[in-house]
Short mmCIF file of C-alpha atoms in Angstrom, two decimals:
data_model
loop_
_atom_site.label_atom_id
_atom_site.label_comp_id
_atom_site.label_asym_id
_atom_site.label_seq_id
_atom_site.Cartn_x
_atom_site.Cartn_y
_atom_site.Cartn_z
CA UNK A 1 -63.43 49.69 -63.68
CA UNK A 2 -59.81 48.71 -63.15
CA UNK A 3 -57.54 50.70 -60.87
CA UNK A 4 -54.01 51.85 -61.72
CA UNK A 5 -52.63 49.09 -59.49
CA UNK A 6 -54.70 46.46 -61.30
CA UNK A 7 -53.61 47.53 -64.77
CA UNK A 8 -49.97 47.55 -63.62
CA UNK A 9 -50.47 44.06 -62.21
CA UNK A 10 -51.70 43.00 -65.66
CA UNK A 11 -48.55 44.50 -67.16
CA UNK A 12 -46.30 42.62 -64.72
CA UNK A 13 -48.06 39.26 -64.77
CA UNK A 14 -49.85 38.81 -68.09
CA UNK A 15 -47.34 40.48 -70.38
CA UNK A 16 -44.08 38.70 -71.14
CA UNK A 17 -41.70 40.35 -68.65
CA UNK A 18 -37.91 39.85 -68.60
CA UNK A 19 -37.80 41.04 -64.99
CA UNK A 20 -39.77 37.96 -63.99
CA UNK A 21 -39.09 35.22 -66.54
CA UNK A 22 -35.85 36.39 -68.22
CA UNK A 23 -35.01 34.94 -71.63
CA UNK A 24 -38.47 33.80 -72.66
CA UNK A 25 -39.60 37.44 -72.43
CA UNK A 26 -36.81 38.71 -74.70
CA UNK A 27 -38.34 39.36 -78.11
CA UNK A 28 -35.59 40.51 -80.46
CA UNK A 29 -36.64 42.39 -83.57
CA UNK A 30 -38.89 45.24 -84.51
CA UNK A 31 -42.20 43.84 -85.73
CA UNK A 32 -44.05 44.42 -82.46
CA UNK A 33 -42.52 47.78 -81.57
CA UNK A 34 -43.14 49.15 -85.07
CA UNK A 35 -46.76 48.02 -84.96
CA UNK A 36 -47.18 49.58 -81.51
CA UNK A 37 -45.71 52.85 -82.73
CA UNK A 38 -47.91 52.77 -85.82
CA UNK A 39 -50.98 52.45 -83.56
CA UNK A 40 -49.66 55.47 -81.62
CA UNK A 41 -49.00 57.58 -84.75
CA UNK A 42 -45.25 56.93 -84.69
CA UNK A 43 -44.20 59.05 -81.70
CA UNK A 44 -40.53 58.03 -82.08
CA UNK A 45 -40.41 60.07 -85.30
CA UNK A 46 -41.62 63.19 -83.51
CA UNK A 47 -38.78 63.48 -81.00
CA UNK A 48 -35.06 64.09 -81.16
CA UNK A 49 -33.03 61.59 -79.19
CA UNK A 50 -29.74 60.31 -77.81
CA UNK A 51 -29.24 56.53 -77.83
CA UNK A 52 -27.01 54.86 -75.22
CA UNK A 53 -25.91 51.20 -75.10
CA UNK A 54 -23.34 49.28 -73.07
CA UNK A 55 -23.00 46.58 -70.44
CA UNK A 56 -22.07 48.79 -67.49
CA UNK A 57 -22.43 52.54 -67.12
CA UNK A 58 -25.26 53.23 -69.54
CA UNK A 59 -27.67 54.16 -66.73
CA UNK A 60 -25.18 56.58 -65.19
CA UNK A 61 -24.24 58.06 -68.58
CA UNK A 62 -27.93 58.49 -69.45
CA UNK A 63 -28.72 60.26 -66.19
CA UNK A 64 -25.64 62.50 -66.25
CA UNK A 65 -26.32 63.49 -69.85
CA UNK A 66 -29.96 64.27 -69.10
CA UNK A 67 -28.98 66.30 -66.02
CA UNK A 68 -26.62 68.49 -68.07
CA UNK A 69 -29.24 69.02 -70.78
CA UNK A 70 -31.78 70.02 -68.15
CA UNK A 71 -29.32 72.50 -66.63
CA UNK A 72 -28.89 73.97 -70.12
CA UNK A 73 -32.58 74.88 -70.10
CA UNK A 74 -33.88 72.21 -72.45
CA UNK A 75 -36.86 69.97 -71.79
CA UNK A 76 -35.30 66.50 -71.65
CA UNK A 77 -36.90 63.07 -71.61
CA UNK A 78 -35.18 60.08 -70.02
CA UNK A 79 -36.04 56.43 -70.57
CA UNK A 80 -34.13 53.88 -68.46
CA UNK A 81 -34.62 50.40 -67.04
CA UNK A 82 -35.15 48.62 -64.77
CA UNK A 83 -36.83 50.75 -62.12
CA UNK A 84 -35.82 50.45 -58.48
CA UNK A 85 -39.09 51.16 -56.70
CA UNK A 86 -41.85 52.52 -58.93
CA UNK A 87 -42.61 51.76 -62.56
CA UNK A 88 -42.89 55.50 -63.24
CA UNK A 89 -39.12 55.88 -62.68
CA UNK A 90 -38.51 54.44 -66.16
CA UNK A 91 -40.00 57.43 -67.98
CA UNK A 92 -39.08 60.94 -66.84
CA UNK A 93 -39.18 64.49 -68.18
CA UNK A 94 -36.77 66.94 -66.54
CA UNK A 95 -36.43 64.39 -63.76
CA UNK A 96 -40.17 64.22 -63.05
CA UNK A 97 -41.60 60.73 -63.30
CA UNK A 98 -44.29 59.93 -65.84
CA UNK A 99 -47.80 60.40 -64.48
CA UNK A 100 -49.81 57.38 -63.35
CA UNK A 101 -52.79 58.72 -65.31
CA UNK A 102 -50.84 58.60 -68.57
CA UNK A 103 -49.66 55.04 -67.89
CA UNK A 104 -53.17 53.93 -67.01
CA UNK A 105 -54.75 55.44 -70.13
CA UNK A 106 -51.95 54.10 -72.34
CA UNK A 107 -52.28 50.51 -71.11
CA UNK A 108 -56.09 50.50 -71.22
CA UNK A 109 -55.96 51.73 -74.82
CA UNK A 110 -53.15 49.52 -76.09
CA UNK A 111 -54.52 46.34 -74.50
CA UNK A 112 -57.47 46.50 -76.91
CA UNK A 113 -55.06 45.80 -79.77
CA UNK A 114 -53.68 42.57 -78.28
CA UNK A 115 -54.48 39.39 -80.23
CA UNK A 116 -53.15 35.86 -80.29
CA UNK A 117 -50.69 36.95 -82.98
CA UNK A 118 -49.88 40.35 -81.51
CA UNK A 119 -48.67 40.07 -77.94
CA UNK A 120 -45.91 42.64 -77.28
CA UNK A 121 -43.47 42.13 -74.43
CA UNK A 122 -43.21 44.23 -71.28
CA UNK A 123 -40.19 46.11 -72.68
CA UNK A 124 -41.78 46.69 -76.06
CA UNK A 125 -44.81 48.21 -74.34
CA UNK A 126 -42.74 50.40 -72.04
CA UNK A 127 -40.55 51.58 -74.93
CA UNK A 128 -43.60 52.59 -76.97
CA UNK A 129 -45.06 54.20 -73.85
CA UNK A 130 -41.90 56.28 -73.39
CA UNK A 131 -41.88 57.46 -77.00
CA UNK A 132 -45.55 58.36 -76.73
CA UNK A 133 -45.08 60.27 -73.47
CA UNK A 134 -42.08 62.23 -74.75
CA UNK A 135 -43.95 63.19 -77.93
CA UNK A 136 -46.97 64.28 -75.88
CA UNK A 137 -44.73 66.32 -73.56
CA UNK A 138 -42.98 67.88 -76.58
CA UNK A 139 -39.50 67.31 -75.18
CA UNK A 140 -36.60 69.05 -76.88
CA UNK A 141 -34.64 65.81 -76.81
CA UNK A 142 -34.90 62.41 -75.09
CA UNK A 143 -32.12 60.22 -73.71
CA UNK A 144 -32.99 56.62 -74.56
CA UNK A 145 -31.18 53.78 -72.77
CA UNK A 146 -31.00 50.44 -74.58
CA UNK A 147 -32.66 47.54 -72.75
CA UNK A 148 -30.54 44.53 -73.77
CA UNK A 149 -27.90 44.46 -76.47
CA UNK A 150 -28.64 47.04 -79.11
CA UNK A 151 -28.95 45.57 -82.59
CA UNK A 152 -32.35 43.99 -82.00
CA UNK A 153 -33.44 46.05 -79.00
CA UNK A 154 -36.86 47.70 -79.20
CA UNK A 155 -35.29 51.14 -78.77
CA UNK A 156 -33.26 50.73 -81.97
CA UNK A 157 -35.98 52.11 -84.25
CA UNK A 158 -34.91 55.68 -83.49
CA UNK A 159 -32.54 57.81 -85.59
CA UNK A 160 -30.78 59.77 -82.84
CA UNK A 161 -28.71 62.94 -82.86
CA UNK A 162 -25.85 60.94 -81.34
CA UNK A 163 -25.39 57.46 -79.94
CA UNK A 164 -22.91 56.17 -77.37
CA UNK A 165 -21.54 52.83 -76.25
CA UNK A 166 -20.19 52.63 -72.71
CA UNK A 167 -18.09 49.72 -71.42
CA UNK A 168 -18.66 46.18 -72.66
CA UNK A 169 -18.33 43.08 -70.49
CA UNK A 170 -19.72 39.59 -70.10
CA UNK A 171 -23.44 39.76 -69.33
CA UNK A 172 -26.57 38.22 -70.89
CA UNK A 173 -24.23 35.80 -72.67
CA UNK A 174 -27.10 33.44 -73.52
CA UNK A 175 -28.77 36.23 -75.48
CA UNK A 176 -25.89 38.32 -76.83
CA UNK A 177 -23.02 35.87 -77.25
CA UNK A 178 -20.34 34.16 -75.20
CA UNK A 179 -17.39 36.40 -76.10
CA UNK A 180 -16.73 40.12 -75.70
CA UNK A 181 -16.48 40.43 -79.48
CA UNK A 182 -19.93 38.92 -80.04
CA UNK A 183 -21.44 41.13 -77.35
CA UNK A 184 -19.71 44.20 -78.82
CA UNK A 185 -21.21 43.48 -82.23
CA UNK A 186 -24.68 43.33 -80.70
CA UNK A 187 -24.12 46.63 -78.85
CA UNK A 188 -22.72 48.17 -82.04
CA UNK A 189 -26.07 47.47 -83.69
CA UNK A 190 -27.12 50.98 -82.63
CA UNK A 191 -24.44 52.53 -84.88
CA UNK A 192 -26.12 54.06 -87.93
CA UNK A 193 -24.89 55.74 -91.08
CA UNK A 194 -24.57 59.48 -90.56
CA UNK A 195 -25.12 59.36 -86.79
CA UNK A 196 -22.07 60.22 -84.65
CA UNK A 197 -21.02 57.48 -82.21
CA UNK A 198 -19.21 58.16 -78.92
CA UNK A 199 -17.15 55.18 -77.78
CA UNK A 200 -16.46 54.80 -74.07
CA UNK A 201 -15.01 51.27 -74.15
CA UNK A 202 -11.42 51.19 -72.86
CA UNK A 203 -10.35 47.66 -73.85
CA UNK A 204 -8.22 48.28 -76.95
CA UNK A 205 -9.29 45.29 -79.05
CA UNK A 206 -12.98 45.90 -78.41
CA UNK A 207 -12.57 49.62 -79.03
CA UNK A 208 -10.89 48.85 -82.37
CA UNK A 209 -13.79 46.58 -83.31
CA UNK A 210 -16.32 49.32 -82.53
CA UNK A 211 -14.32 51.87 -84.52
CA UNK A 212 -14.13 49.44 -87.46
CA UNK A 213 -17.91 48.98 -87.41
CA UNK A 214 -18.40 52.77 -87.26
CA UNK A 215 -16.12 53.23 -90.26
CA UNK A 216 -17.94 50.52 -92.20
CA UNK A 217 -21.24 52.31 -91.59
CA UNK A 218 -19.85 55.75 -92.41
CA UNK A 219 -20.58 56.98 -88.89
CA UNK A 220 -18.31 59.66 -87.46
CA UNK A 221 -16.82 58.32 -84.23
CA UNK A 222 -15.25 59.82 -81.11
CA UNK A 223 -12.92 57.90 -78.79
CA UNK A 224 -14.21 59.28 -75.49
CA UNK A 225 -11.56 57.44 -73.48
CA UNK A 226 -9.12 60.18 -74.54
CA UNK A 227 -11.23 62.92 -72.96
CA UNK A 228 -9.73 64.66 -69.93
CA UNK A 229 -12.19 65.01 -67.05
CA UNK A 230 -11.87 67.99 -64.73
CA UNK A 231 -15.46 68.03 -63.49
CA UNK A 232 -16.66 66.69 -60.15
CA UNK A 233 -19.98 64.86 -59.75
CA UNK A 234 -22.37 63.89 -57.00
CA UNK A 235 -22.06 60.31 -58.31
CA UNK A 236 -19.02 59.22 -56.32
CA UNK A 237 -18.07 55.75 -57.57
CA UNK A 238 -14.57 55.71 -59.08
CA UNK A 239 -16.06 54.01 -62.13
CA UNK A 240 -17.94 57.25 -62.83
CA UNK A 241 -14.69 58.80 -64.09
CA UNK A 242 -14.85 56.75 -67.29
CA UNK A 243 -18.59 57.37 -67.56
CA UNK A 244 -18.00 61.13 -67.38
CA UNK A 245 -15.65 60.86 -70.36
CA UNK A 246 -18.45 59.33 -72.41
CA UNK A 247 -20.89 62.02 -71.24
CA UNK A 248 -18.47 64.78 -72.27
CA UNK A 249 -18.21 63.17 -75.70
CA UNK A 250 -21.99 63.18 -76.08
CA UNK A 251 -22.18 66.83 -75.00
CA UNK A 252 -19.46 67.80 -77.48
CA UNK A 253 -21.44 66.26 -80.33
CA UNK A 254 -24.61 68.03 -79.19
CA UNK A 255 -22.75 71.35 -79.13
CA UNK A 256 -21.55 70.71 -82.67
CA UNK A 257 -25.19 70.16 -83.61
CA UNK A 258 -26.24 73.54 -82.28
CA UNK A 259 -27.23 72.83 -78.67
CA UNK A 260 -26.14 75.64 -76.35
CA UNK A 261 -24.42 73.98 -73.39
CA UNK A 262 -21.87 76.03 -71.45
CA UNK A 263 -19.00 74.87 -69.26
CA UNK A 264 -20.88 76.07 -66.19
CA UNK A 265 -23.91 74.06 -67.32
CA UNK A 266 -21.79 70.90 -67.61
CA UNK A 267 -20.35 71.52 -64.14
CA UNK A 268 -23.80 72.08 -62.60
CA UNK A 269 -25.34 69.12 -64.43
CA UNK A 270 -22.70 66.70 -63.17
CA UNK A 271 -22.89 68.03 -59.62
CA UNK A 272 -26.68 67.67 -59.42
CA UNK A 273 -27.47 64.36 -61.11
CA UNK A 274 -29.21 62.93 -58.05
CA UNK A 275 -31.34 66.03 -57.51
CA UNK A 276 -32.09 66.70 -61.18
CA UNK A 277 -32.90 63.13 -62.18
CA UNK A 278 -33.69 61.48 -58.84
CA UNK A 279 -31.00 58.94 -59.72
CA UNK A 280 -30.18 56.36 -57.06
CA UNK A 281 -28.27 53.17 -56.33
CA UNK A 282 -24.79 53.95 -57.71
CA UNK A 283 -22.28 53.85 -54.83
CA UNK A 284 -24.92 55.60 -52.78
CA UNK A 285 -24.07 56.36 -49.15
CA UNK A 286 -27.25 55.64 -47.20
CA UNK A 287 -25.71 56.21 -43.78
CA UNK A 288 -22.39 57.94 -43.17
CA UNK A 289 -21.49 56.37 -39.84
CA UNK A 290 -22.42 54.08 -36.94
CA UNK A 291 -22.01 52.04 -39.22
CA UNK A 292 -21.48 53.39 -42.73
CA UNK A 293 -24.02 51.83 -45.16
CA UNK A 294 -23.51 51.95 -48.94
CA UNK A 295 -25.41 50.33 -51.82
CA UNK A 296 -24.62 49.80 -55.49
CA UNK A 297 -26.48 48.04 -58.29
CA UNK A 298 -23.37 46.40 -59.84
CA UNK A 299 -24.35 42.89 -60.91
CA UNK A 300 -21.73 41.44 -63.30
CA UNK A 301 -17.98 40.72 -63.47
CA UNK A 302 -16.81 44.19 -64.46
CA UNK A 303 -19.15 45.79 -61.96
CA UNK A 304 -17.80 43.71 -59.10
CA UNK A 305 -14.18 44.35 -60.15
CA UNK A 306 -14.84 48.07 -59.88
CA UNK A 307 -16.56 47.66 -56.52
CA UNK A 308 -13.57 45.83 -55.07
CA UNK A 309 -11.35 48.75 -56.08
CA UNK A 310 -13.84 51.11 -54.46
CA UNK A 311 -13.74 49.19 -51.16
CA UNK A 312 -10.00 49.84 -51.00
CA UNK A 313 -10.66 53.58 -50.74
CA UNK A 314 -12.95 53.30 -47.71
CA UNK A 315 -11.75 52.96 -44.11
CA UNK A 316 -13.61 50.40 -42.04
CA UNK A 317 -13.06 47.91 -39.24
CA UNK A 318 -15.04 45.07 -40.81
CA UNK A 319 -16.69 44.84 -44.22
CA UNK A 320 -20.16 43.29 -44.14
CA UNK A 321 -21.72 42.49 -47.53
CA UNK A 322 -25.46 41.93 -47.91
CA UNK A 323 -25.76 40.34 -51.33
CA UNK A 324 -28.24 38.44 -53.49
CA UNK A 325 -28.61 37.32 -57.08
CA UNK A 326 -31.12 36.53 -59.80
CA UNK A 327 -31.09 33.53 -62.11
CA UNK A 328 -28.56 33.55 -64.93
CA UNK A 329 -25.53 34.93 -63.09
CA UNK A 330 -22.24 33.03 -63.38
CA UNK A 331 -21.34 32.91 -59.70
CA UNK A 332 -18.12 30.97 -60.39
CA UNK A 333 -16.83 34.11 -62.11
CA UNK A 334 -18.28 36.62 -59.64
CA UNK A 335 -17.40 34.95 -56.33
CA UNK A 336 -13.59 34.89 -56.82
CA UNK A 337 -13.71 38.66 -57.31
CA UNK A 338 -15.33 39.40 -53.95
CA UNK A 339 -13.22 40.31 -50.89
CA UNK A 340 -12.41 37.07 -49.00
CA UNK A 341 -12.04 38.89 -45.65
CA UNK A 342 -15.61 40.24 -45.67
CA UNK A 343 -18.56 38.87 -43.67
CA UNK A 344 -21.36 37.86 -46.04
CA UNK A 345 -25.13 37.94 -45.65
CA UNK A 346 -26.56 36.05 -48.62
CA UNK A 347 -30.20 36.97 -49.30
CA UNK A 348 -33.00 36.14 -51.70
CA UNK A 349 -34.35 39.02 -53.82
CA UNK A 350 -38.14 39.11 -53.64
CA UNK A 351 -38.76 38.90 -57.41
CA UNK A 352 -39.62 35.66 -59.17
CA UNK A 353 -36.13 35.31 -60.69
CA UNK A 354 -34.44 35.83 -57.32
CA UNK A 355 -32.47 32.79 -56.17
CA UNK A 356 -32.36 31.63 -52.56
CA UNK A 357 -28.81 31.17 -51.22
CA UNK A 358 -29.67 27.55 -50.42
CA UNK A 359 -29.66 26.97 -54.18
CA UNK A 360 -25.98 27.90 -54.44
CA UNK A 361 -24.75 26.75 -51.01
CA UNK A 362 -22.04 24.56 -52.53
CA UNK A 363 -20.51 27.52 -54.34
CA UNK A 364 -20.70 29.67 -51.19
CA UNK A 365 -18.81 26.98 -49.25
CA UNK A 366 -16.05 26.92 -51.86
CA UNK A 367 -15.34 30.64 -51.78
CA UNK A 368 -16.39 31.95 -48.36
CA UNK A 369 -15.88 31.05 -44.73
CA UNK A 370 -17.75 33.73 -42.81
CA UNK A 371 -21.34 33.93 -44.01
CA UNK A 372 -25.02 33.57 -43.15
CA UNK A 373 -28.07 32.91 -45.35
CA UNK A 374 -31.42 34.71 -45.20
CA UNK A 375 -34.83 34.43 -46.79
CA UNK A 376 -35.07 38.14 -47.59
CA UNK A 377 -33.03 41.29 -48.08
CA UNK A 378 -34.64 42.89 -45.02
CA UNK A 379 -33.60 39.99 -42.76
CA UNK A 380 -30.02 40.02 -44.02
CA UNK A 381 -29.65 43.78 -43.65
CA UNK A 382 -31.13 43.74 -40.15
CA UNK A 383 -28.69 41.03 -39.08
CA UNK A 384 -25.77 42.98 -40.53
CA UNK A 385 -26.84 46.10 -38.61
CA UNK A 386 -27.24 44.22 -35.33
CA UNK A 387 -23.82 42.58 -35.67
CA UNK A 388 -21.97 45.73 -36.76
CA UNK A 389 -19.67 47.95 -34.76
CA UNK A 390 -19.90 51.68 -35.42
CA UNK A 391 -16.68 51.59 -37.49
CA UNK A 392 -17.86 48.81 -39.83
CA UNK A 393 -19.01 49.19 -43.43
CA UNK A 394 -22.22 47.50 -44.60
CA UNK A 395 -22.49 47.14 -48.36
CA UNK A 396 -25.73 46.09 -50.10
CA UNK A 397 -25.73 44.85 -53.69
CA UNK A 398 -25.55 42.00 -56.20
CA UNK A 399 -28.60 43.06 -58.18
CA UNK A 400 -30.84 46.02 -58.95
CA UNK A 401 -33.56 44.01 -57.25
CA UNK A 402 -31.64 43.69 -53.98
CA UNK A 403 -30.99 47.43 -53.87
CA UNK A 404 -34.61 48.25 -54.74
CA UNK A 405 -35.83 46.50 -51.58
CA UNK A 406 -33.96 48.83 -49.23
CA UNK A 407 -35.52 52.07 -50.50
#
């Protein structure tokens, strides 16, 4: 009889998995997810939901929204990706991770339906698993984060109470399009007739495009960028200010739909996101001094632009950046954004798609003078610690997969 670890290994290695092989694992469309849900008695039709898309910020918005709903006394599901450490992080109810027993039973059962012509992807399976778990747990509402894009994403079979689109920037261009407009249209695929849409995108032309699509589909829209934020949060990145605006928009729509969510509940929910949802990796201070160590999962142009602004608010003697990347990142656009005065420790993430810094040495030489290369995240971080003075700042990032290795 297989163990839980063995069935998870099957999921990671035998099932088409974007985390490992990227584009070849991306299966746009709904044939597989609808068949999976049919096998499971259509759990997505048994739950109320909130649907959140965007390039950056959708994870933070999802977790903040779920935290507020939990504080309001509702039973809230949360489906996000990727996970940092354990697969169970992807599917949570009131912040508690999905049980290993449920995952085991689900995969053993669903694997019996696989055929040569029916071979769902990793994300399709995990999406169906989340719907099934939330239905079984009888959640009051579930916050569902889009995987990639929106229009053809597996999660887009739900009819939510409200949907939201956070910021849009250049990422997954080979799958979603090579302009912001094309990417925005893919994200806007979650907009449905009769379902309110909260728009958190600040770039005026892209915002206008999203509003136009909402109007075409007869979807009531809210421009969340106009919201005034007076609430503090335990998520401290300055980029969280715009995310909070989107969250407040979502909460306003829920209130209009009869959910009882007080001002004190909003305040408590935003102050306790980490505790309520066990949410990690967003401008997270791992060590306050001797030296200060901070990590963040930012991994694209907009993310790095925001990080650079964040660095300006921190006092340090020297900035040491432990950083690594996965295949598919446009380093010629990312590298010019990074602080030239920093000391860099380029590392290889342990996953299959992780790229060794030797593979992009020429680009490193163009943009940076003070750097070292390492075979692993652990080696790079250890070197940074050894070489640091107590007043230095060590930052760890470049990818979810880099950050996951330090927890």
